[in-house]
mmCIF file as Biopython writes it, N, C-alpha, C and O atoms, coordinates in Angstrom:
data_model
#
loop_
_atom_site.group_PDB
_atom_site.id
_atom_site.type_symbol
_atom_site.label_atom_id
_atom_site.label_alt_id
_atom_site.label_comp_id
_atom_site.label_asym_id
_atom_site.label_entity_id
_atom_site.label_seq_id
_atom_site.pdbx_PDB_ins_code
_atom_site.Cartn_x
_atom_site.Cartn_y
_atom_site.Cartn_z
_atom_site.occupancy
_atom_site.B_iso_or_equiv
_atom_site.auth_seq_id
_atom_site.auth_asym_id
_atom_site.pdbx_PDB_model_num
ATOM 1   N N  . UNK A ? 1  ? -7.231 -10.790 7.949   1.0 0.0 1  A 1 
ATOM 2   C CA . UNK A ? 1  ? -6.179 -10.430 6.998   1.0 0.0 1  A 1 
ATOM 3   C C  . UNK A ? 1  ? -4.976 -11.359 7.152   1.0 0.0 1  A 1 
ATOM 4   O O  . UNK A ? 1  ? -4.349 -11.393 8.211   1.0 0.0 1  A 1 
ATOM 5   N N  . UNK A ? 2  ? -4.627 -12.176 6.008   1.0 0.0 2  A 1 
ATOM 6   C CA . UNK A ? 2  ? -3.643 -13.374 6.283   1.0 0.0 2  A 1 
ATOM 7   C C  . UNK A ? 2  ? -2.315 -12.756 4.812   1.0 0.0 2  A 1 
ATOM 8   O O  . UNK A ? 2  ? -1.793 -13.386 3.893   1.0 0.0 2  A 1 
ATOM 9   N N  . UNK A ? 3  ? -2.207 -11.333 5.231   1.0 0.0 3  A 1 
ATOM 10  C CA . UNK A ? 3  ? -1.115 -10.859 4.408   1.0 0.0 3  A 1 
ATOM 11  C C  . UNK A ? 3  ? 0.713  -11.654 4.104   1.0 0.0 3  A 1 
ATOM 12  O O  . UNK A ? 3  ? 1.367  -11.849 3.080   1.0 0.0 3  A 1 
ATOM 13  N N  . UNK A ? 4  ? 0.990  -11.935 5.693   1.0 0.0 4  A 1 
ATOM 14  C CA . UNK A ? 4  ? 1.886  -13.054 5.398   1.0 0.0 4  A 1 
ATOM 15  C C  . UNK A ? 4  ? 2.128  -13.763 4.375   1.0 0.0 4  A 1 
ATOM 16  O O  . UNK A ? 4  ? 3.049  -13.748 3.557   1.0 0.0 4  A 1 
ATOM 17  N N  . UNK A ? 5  ? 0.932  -14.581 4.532   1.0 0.0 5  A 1 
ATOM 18  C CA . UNK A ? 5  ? 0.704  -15.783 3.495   1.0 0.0 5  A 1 
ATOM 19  C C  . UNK A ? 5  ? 0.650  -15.460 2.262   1.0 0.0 5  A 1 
ATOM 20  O O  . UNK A ? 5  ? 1.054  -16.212 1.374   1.0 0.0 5  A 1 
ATOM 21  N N  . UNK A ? 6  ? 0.049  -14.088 2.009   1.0 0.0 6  A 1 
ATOM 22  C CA . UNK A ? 6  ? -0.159 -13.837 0.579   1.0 0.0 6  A 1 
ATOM 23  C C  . UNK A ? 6  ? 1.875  -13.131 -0.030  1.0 0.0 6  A 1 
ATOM 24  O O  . UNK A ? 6  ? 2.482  -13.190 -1.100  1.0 0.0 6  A 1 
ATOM 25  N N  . UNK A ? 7  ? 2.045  -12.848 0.657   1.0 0.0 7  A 1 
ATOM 26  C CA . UNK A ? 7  ? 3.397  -12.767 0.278   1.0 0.0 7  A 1 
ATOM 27  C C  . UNK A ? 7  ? 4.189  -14.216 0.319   1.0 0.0 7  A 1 
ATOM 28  O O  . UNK A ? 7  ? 4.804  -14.721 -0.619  1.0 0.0 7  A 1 
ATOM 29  N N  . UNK A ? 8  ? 4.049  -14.652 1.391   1.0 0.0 8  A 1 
ATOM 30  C CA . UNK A ? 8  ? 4.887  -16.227 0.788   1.0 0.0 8  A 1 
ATOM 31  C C  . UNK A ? 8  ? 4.810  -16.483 0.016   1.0 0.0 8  A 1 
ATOM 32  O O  . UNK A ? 8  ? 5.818  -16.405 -0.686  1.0 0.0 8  A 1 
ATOM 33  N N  . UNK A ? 9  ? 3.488  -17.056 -0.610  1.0 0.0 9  A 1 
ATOM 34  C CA . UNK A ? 9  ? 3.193  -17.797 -1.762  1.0 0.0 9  A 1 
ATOM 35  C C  . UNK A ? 9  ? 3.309  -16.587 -2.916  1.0 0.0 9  A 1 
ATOM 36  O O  . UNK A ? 9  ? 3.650  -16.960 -4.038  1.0 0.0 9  A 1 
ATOM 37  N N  . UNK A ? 10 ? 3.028  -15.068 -2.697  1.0 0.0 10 A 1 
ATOM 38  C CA . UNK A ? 10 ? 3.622  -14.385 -4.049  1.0 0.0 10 A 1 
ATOM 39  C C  . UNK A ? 10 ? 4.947  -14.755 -3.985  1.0 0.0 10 A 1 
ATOM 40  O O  . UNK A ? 10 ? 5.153  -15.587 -4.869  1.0 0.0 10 A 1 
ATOM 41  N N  . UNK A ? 11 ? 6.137  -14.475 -3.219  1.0 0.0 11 A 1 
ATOM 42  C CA . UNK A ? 11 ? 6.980  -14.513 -3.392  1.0 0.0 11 A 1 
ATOM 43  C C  . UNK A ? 11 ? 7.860  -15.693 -3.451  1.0 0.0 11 A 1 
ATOM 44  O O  . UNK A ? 11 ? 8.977  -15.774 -3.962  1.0 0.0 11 A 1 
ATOM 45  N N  . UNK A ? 12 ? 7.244  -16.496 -2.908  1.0 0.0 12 A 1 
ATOM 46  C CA . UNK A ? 12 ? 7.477  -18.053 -2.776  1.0 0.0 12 A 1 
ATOM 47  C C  . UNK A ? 12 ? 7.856  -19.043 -4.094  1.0 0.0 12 A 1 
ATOM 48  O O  . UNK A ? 12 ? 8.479  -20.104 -4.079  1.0 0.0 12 A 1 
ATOM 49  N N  . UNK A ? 13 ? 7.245  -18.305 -5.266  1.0 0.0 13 A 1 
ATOM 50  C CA . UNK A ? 13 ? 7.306  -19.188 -6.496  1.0 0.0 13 A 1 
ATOM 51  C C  . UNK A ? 13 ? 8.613  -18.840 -7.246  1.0 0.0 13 A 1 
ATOM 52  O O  . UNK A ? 13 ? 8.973  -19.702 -8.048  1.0 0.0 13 A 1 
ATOM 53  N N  . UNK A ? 14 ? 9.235  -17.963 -7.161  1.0 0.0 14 A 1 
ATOM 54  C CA . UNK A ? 14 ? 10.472 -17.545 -7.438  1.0 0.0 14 A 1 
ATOM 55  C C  . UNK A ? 14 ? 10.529 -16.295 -8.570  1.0 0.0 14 A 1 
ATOM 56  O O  . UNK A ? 14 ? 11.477 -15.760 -9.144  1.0 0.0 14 A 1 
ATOM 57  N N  . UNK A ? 15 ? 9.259  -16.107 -8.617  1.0 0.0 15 A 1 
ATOM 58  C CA . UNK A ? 15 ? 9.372  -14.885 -10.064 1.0 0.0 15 A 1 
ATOM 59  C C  . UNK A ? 15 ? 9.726  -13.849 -9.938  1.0 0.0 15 A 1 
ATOM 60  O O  . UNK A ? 15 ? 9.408  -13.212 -8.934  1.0 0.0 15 A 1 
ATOM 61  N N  . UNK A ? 16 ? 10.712 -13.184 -11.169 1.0 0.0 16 A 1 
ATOM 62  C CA . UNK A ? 16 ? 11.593 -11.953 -11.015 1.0 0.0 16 A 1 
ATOM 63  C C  . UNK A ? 16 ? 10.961 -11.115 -11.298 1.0 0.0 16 A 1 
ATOM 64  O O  . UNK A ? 16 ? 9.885  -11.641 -11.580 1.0 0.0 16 A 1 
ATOM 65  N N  . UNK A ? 17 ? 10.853 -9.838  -11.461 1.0 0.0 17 A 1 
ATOM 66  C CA . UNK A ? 17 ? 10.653 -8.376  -11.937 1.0 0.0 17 A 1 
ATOM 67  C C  . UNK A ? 17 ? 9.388  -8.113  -11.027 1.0 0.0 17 A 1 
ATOM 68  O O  . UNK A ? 17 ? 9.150  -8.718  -9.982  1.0 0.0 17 A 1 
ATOM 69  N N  . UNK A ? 18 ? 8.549  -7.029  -11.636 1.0 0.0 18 A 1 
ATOM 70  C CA . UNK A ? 18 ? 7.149  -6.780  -11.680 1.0 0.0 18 A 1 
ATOM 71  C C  . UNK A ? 18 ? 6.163  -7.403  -12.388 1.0 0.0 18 A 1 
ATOM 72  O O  . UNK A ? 18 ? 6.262  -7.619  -13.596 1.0 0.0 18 A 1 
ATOM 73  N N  . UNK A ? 19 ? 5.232  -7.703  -11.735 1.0 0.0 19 A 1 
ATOM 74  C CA . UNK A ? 19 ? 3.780  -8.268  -12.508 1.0 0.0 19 A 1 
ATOM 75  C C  . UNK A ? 19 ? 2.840  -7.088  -12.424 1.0 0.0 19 A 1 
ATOM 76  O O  . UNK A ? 19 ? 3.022  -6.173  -11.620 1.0 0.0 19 A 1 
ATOM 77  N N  . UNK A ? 20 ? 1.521  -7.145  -13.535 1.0 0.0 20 A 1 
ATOM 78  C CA . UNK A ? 20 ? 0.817  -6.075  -13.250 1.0 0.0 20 A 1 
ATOM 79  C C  . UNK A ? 20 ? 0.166  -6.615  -11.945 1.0 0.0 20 A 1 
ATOM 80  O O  . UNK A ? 20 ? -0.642 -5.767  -11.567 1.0 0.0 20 A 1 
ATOM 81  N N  . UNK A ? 21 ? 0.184  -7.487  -11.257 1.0 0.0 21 A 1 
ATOM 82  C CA . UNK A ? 21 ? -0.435 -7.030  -9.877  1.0 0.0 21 A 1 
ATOM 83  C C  . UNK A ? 21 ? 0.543  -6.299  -8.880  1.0 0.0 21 A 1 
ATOM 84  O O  . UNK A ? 21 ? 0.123  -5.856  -7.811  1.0 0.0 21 A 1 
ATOM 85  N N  . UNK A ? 22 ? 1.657  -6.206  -9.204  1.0 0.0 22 A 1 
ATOM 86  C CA . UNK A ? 22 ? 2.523  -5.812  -8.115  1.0 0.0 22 A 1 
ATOM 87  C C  . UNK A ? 22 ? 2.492  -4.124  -8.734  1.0 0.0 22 A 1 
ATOM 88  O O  . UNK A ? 22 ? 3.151  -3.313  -8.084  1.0 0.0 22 A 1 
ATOM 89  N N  . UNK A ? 23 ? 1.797  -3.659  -9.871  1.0 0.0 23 A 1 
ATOM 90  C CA . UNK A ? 23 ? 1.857  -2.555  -10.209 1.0 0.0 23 A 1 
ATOM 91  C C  . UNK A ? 23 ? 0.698  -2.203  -9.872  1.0 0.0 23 A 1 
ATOM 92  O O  . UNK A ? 23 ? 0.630  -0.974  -9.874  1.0 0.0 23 A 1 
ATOM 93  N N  . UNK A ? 24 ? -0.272 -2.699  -9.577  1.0 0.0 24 A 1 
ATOM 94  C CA . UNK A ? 24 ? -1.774 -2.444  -9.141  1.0 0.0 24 A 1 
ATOM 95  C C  . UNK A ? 24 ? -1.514 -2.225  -7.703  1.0 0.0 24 A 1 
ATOM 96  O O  . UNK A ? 24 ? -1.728 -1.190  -7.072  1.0 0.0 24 A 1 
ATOM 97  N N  . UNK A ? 25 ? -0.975 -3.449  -7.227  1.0 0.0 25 A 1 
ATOM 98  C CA . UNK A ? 25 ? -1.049 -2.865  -5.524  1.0 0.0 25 A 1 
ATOM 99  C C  . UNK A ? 25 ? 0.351  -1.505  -5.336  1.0 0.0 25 A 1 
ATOM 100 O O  . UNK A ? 25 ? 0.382  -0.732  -4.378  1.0 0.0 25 A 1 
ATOM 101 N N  . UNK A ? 26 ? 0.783  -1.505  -5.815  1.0 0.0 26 A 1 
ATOM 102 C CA . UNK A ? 26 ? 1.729  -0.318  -5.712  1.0 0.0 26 A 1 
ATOM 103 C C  . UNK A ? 26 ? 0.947  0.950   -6.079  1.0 0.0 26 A 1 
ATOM 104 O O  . UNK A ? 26 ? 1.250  2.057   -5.634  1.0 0.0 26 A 1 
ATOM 105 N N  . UNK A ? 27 ? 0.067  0.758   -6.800  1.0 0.0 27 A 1 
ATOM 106 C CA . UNK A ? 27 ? -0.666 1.926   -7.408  1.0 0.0 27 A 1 
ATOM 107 C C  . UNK A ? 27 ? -2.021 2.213   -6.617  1.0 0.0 27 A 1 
ATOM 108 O O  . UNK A ? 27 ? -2.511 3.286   -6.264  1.0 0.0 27 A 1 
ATOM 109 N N  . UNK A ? 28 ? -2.351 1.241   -6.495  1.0 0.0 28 A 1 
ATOM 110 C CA . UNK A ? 28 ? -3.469 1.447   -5.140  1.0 0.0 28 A 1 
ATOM 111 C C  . UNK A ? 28 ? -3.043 1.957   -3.603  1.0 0.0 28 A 1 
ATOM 112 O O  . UNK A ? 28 ? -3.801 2.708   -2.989  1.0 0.0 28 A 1 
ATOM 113 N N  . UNK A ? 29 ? -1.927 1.553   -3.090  1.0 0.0 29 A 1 
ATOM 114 C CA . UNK A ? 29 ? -1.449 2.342   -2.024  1.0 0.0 29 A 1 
ATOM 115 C C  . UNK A ? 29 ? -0.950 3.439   -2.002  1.0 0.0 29 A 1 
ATOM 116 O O  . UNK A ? 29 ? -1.106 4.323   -1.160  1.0 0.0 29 A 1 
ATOM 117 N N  . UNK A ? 30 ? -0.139 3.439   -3.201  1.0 0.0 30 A 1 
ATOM 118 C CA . UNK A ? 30 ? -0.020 5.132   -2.797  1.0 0.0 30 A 1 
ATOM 119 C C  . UNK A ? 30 ? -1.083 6.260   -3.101  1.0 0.0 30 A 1 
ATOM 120 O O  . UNK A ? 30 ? -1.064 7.370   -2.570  1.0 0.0 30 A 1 
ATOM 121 N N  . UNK A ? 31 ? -2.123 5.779   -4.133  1.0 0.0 31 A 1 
ATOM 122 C CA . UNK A ? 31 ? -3.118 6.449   -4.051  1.0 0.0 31 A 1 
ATOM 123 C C  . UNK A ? 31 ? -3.796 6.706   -2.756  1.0 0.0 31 A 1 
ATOM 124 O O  . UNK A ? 31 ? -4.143 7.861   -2.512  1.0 0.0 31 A 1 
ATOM 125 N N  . UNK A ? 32 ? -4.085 5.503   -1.664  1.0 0.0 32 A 1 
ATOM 126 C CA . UNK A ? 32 ? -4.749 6.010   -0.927  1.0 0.0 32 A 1 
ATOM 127 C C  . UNK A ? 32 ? -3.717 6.819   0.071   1.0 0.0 32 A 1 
ATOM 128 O O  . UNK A ? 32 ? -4.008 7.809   0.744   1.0 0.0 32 A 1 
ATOM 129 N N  . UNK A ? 33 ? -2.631 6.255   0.014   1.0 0.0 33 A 1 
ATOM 130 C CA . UNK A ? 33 ? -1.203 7.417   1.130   1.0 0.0 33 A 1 
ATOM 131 C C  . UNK A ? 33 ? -1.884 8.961   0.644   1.0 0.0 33 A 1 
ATOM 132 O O  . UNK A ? 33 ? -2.628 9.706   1.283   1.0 0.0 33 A 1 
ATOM 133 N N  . UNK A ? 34 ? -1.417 9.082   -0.490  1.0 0.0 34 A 1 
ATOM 134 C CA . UNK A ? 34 ? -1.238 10.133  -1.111  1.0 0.0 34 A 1 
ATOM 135 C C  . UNK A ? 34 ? -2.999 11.068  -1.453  1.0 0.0 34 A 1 
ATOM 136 O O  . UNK A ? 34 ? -3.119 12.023  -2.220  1.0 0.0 34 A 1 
ATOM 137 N N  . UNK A ? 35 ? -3.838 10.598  -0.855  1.0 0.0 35 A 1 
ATOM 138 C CA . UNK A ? 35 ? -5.128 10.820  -1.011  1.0 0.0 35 A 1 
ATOM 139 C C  . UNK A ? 35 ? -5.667 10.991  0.614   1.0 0.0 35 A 1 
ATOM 140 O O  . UNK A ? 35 ? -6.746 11.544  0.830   1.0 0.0 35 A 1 
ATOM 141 N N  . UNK A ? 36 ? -4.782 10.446  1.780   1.0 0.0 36 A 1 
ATOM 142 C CA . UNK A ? 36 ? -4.960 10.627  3.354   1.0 0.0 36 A 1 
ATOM 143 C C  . UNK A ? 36 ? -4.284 11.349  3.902   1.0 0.0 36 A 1 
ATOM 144 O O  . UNK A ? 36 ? -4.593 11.627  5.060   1.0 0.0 36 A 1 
ATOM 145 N N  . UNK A ? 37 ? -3.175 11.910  3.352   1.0 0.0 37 A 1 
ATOM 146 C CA . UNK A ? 37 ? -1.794 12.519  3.873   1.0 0.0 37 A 1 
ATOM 147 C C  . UNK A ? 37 ? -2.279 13.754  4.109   1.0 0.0 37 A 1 
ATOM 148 O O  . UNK A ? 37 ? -1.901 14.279  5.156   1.0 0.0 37 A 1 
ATOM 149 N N  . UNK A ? 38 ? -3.317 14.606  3.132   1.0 0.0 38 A 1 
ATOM 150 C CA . UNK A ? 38 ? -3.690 16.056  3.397   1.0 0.0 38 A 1 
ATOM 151 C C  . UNK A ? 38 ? -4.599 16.062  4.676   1.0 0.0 38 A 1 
ATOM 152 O O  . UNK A ? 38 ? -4.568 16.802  5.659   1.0 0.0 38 A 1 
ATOM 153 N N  . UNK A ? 39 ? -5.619 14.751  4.282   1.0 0.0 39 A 1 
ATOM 154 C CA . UNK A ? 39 ? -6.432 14.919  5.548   1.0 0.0 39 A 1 
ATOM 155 C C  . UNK A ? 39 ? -5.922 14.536  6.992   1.0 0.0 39 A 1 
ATOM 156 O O  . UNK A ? 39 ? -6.737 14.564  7.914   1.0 0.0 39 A 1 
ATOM 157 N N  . UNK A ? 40 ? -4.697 14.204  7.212   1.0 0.0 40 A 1 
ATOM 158 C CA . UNK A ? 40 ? -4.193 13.588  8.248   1.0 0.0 40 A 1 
ATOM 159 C C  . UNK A ? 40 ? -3.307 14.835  8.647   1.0 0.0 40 A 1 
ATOM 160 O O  . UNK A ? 40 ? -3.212 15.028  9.859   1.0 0.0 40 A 1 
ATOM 161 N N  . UNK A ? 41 ? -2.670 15.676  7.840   1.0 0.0 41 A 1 
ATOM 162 C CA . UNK A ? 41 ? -1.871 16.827  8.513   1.0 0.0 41 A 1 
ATOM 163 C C  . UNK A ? 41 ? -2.572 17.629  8.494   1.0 0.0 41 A 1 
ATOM 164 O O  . UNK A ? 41 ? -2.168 18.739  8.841   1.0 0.0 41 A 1 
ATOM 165 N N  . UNK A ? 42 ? -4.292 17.415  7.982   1.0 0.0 42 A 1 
ATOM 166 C CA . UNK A ? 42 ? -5.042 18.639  8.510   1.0 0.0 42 A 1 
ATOM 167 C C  . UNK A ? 42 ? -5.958 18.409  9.970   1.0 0.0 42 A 1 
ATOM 168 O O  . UNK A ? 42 ? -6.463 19.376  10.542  1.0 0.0 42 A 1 
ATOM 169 N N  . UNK A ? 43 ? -6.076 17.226  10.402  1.0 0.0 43 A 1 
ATOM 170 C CA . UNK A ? 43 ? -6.173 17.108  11.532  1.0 0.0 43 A 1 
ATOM 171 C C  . UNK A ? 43 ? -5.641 17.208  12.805  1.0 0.0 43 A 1 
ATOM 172 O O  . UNK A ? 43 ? -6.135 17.388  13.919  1.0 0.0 43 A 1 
ATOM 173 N N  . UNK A ? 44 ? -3.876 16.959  12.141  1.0 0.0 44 A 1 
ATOM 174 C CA . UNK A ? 44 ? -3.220 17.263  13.277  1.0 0.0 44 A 1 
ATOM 175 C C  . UNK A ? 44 ? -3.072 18.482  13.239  1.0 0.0 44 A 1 
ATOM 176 O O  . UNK A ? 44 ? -2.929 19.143  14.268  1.0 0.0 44 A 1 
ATOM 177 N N  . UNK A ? 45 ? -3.080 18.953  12.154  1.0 0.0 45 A 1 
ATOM 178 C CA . UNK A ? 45 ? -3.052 21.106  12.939  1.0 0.0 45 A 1 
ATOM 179 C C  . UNK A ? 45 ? -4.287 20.956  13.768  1.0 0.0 45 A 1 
ATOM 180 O O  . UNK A ? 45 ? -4.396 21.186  14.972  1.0 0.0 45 A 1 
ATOM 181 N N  . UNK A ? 46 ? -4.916 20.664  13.192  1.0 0.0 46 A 1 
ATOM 182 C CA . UNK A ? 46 ? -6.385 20.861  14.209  1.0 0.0 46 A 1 
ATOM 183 C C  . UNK A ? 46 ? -6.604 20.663  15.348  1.0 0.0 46 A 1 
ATOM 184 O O  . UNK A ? 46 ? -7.352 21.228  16.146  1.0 0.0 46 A 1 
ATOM 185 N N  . UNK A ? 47 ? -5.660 19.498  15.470  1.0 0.0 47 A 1 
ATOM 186 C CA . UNK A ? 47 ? -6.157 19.036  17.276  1.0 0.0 47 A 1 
ATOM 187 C C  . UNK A ? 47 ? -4.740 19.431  17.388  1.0 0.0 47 A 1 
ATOM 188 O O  . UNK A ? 47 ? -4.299 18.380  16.924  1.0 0.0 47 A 1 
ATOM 189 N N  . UNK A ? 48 ? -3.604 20.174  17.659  1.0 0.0 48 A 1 
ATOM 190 C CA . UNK A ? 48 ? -2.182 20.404  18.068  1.0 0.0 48 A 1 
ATOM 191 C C  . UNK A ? 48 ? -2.148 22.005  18.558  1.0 0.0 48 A 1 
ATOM 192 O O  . UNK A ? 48 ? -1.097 22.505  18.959  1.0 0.0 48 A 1 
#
């Protein structure tokens, strides 16, 4: 995973606002946050 890099060079070229990829990866992470979050505070009741 060479995430760094992929932000340099996104951010590197100087472009303002949102692109639909920056709305895709925004939309893909919080889906999976928001899709792990139940199963993650249901584990920790579990093992706590």
């Amino acid at each position: 995973m060479n995430t760094q890099n992929e932000v340099v060079s996104h951010y590197g070229a100087g472009q303002q606002g949102f692109t639909t990829e920056d709305i895709l990866w925004a939309a893909g992470i919080w889906s999976v946050i928001l899709t792990l979050s139940p199963v993650i505070v249901f584990y920790m009741l579990m093992v706590a």
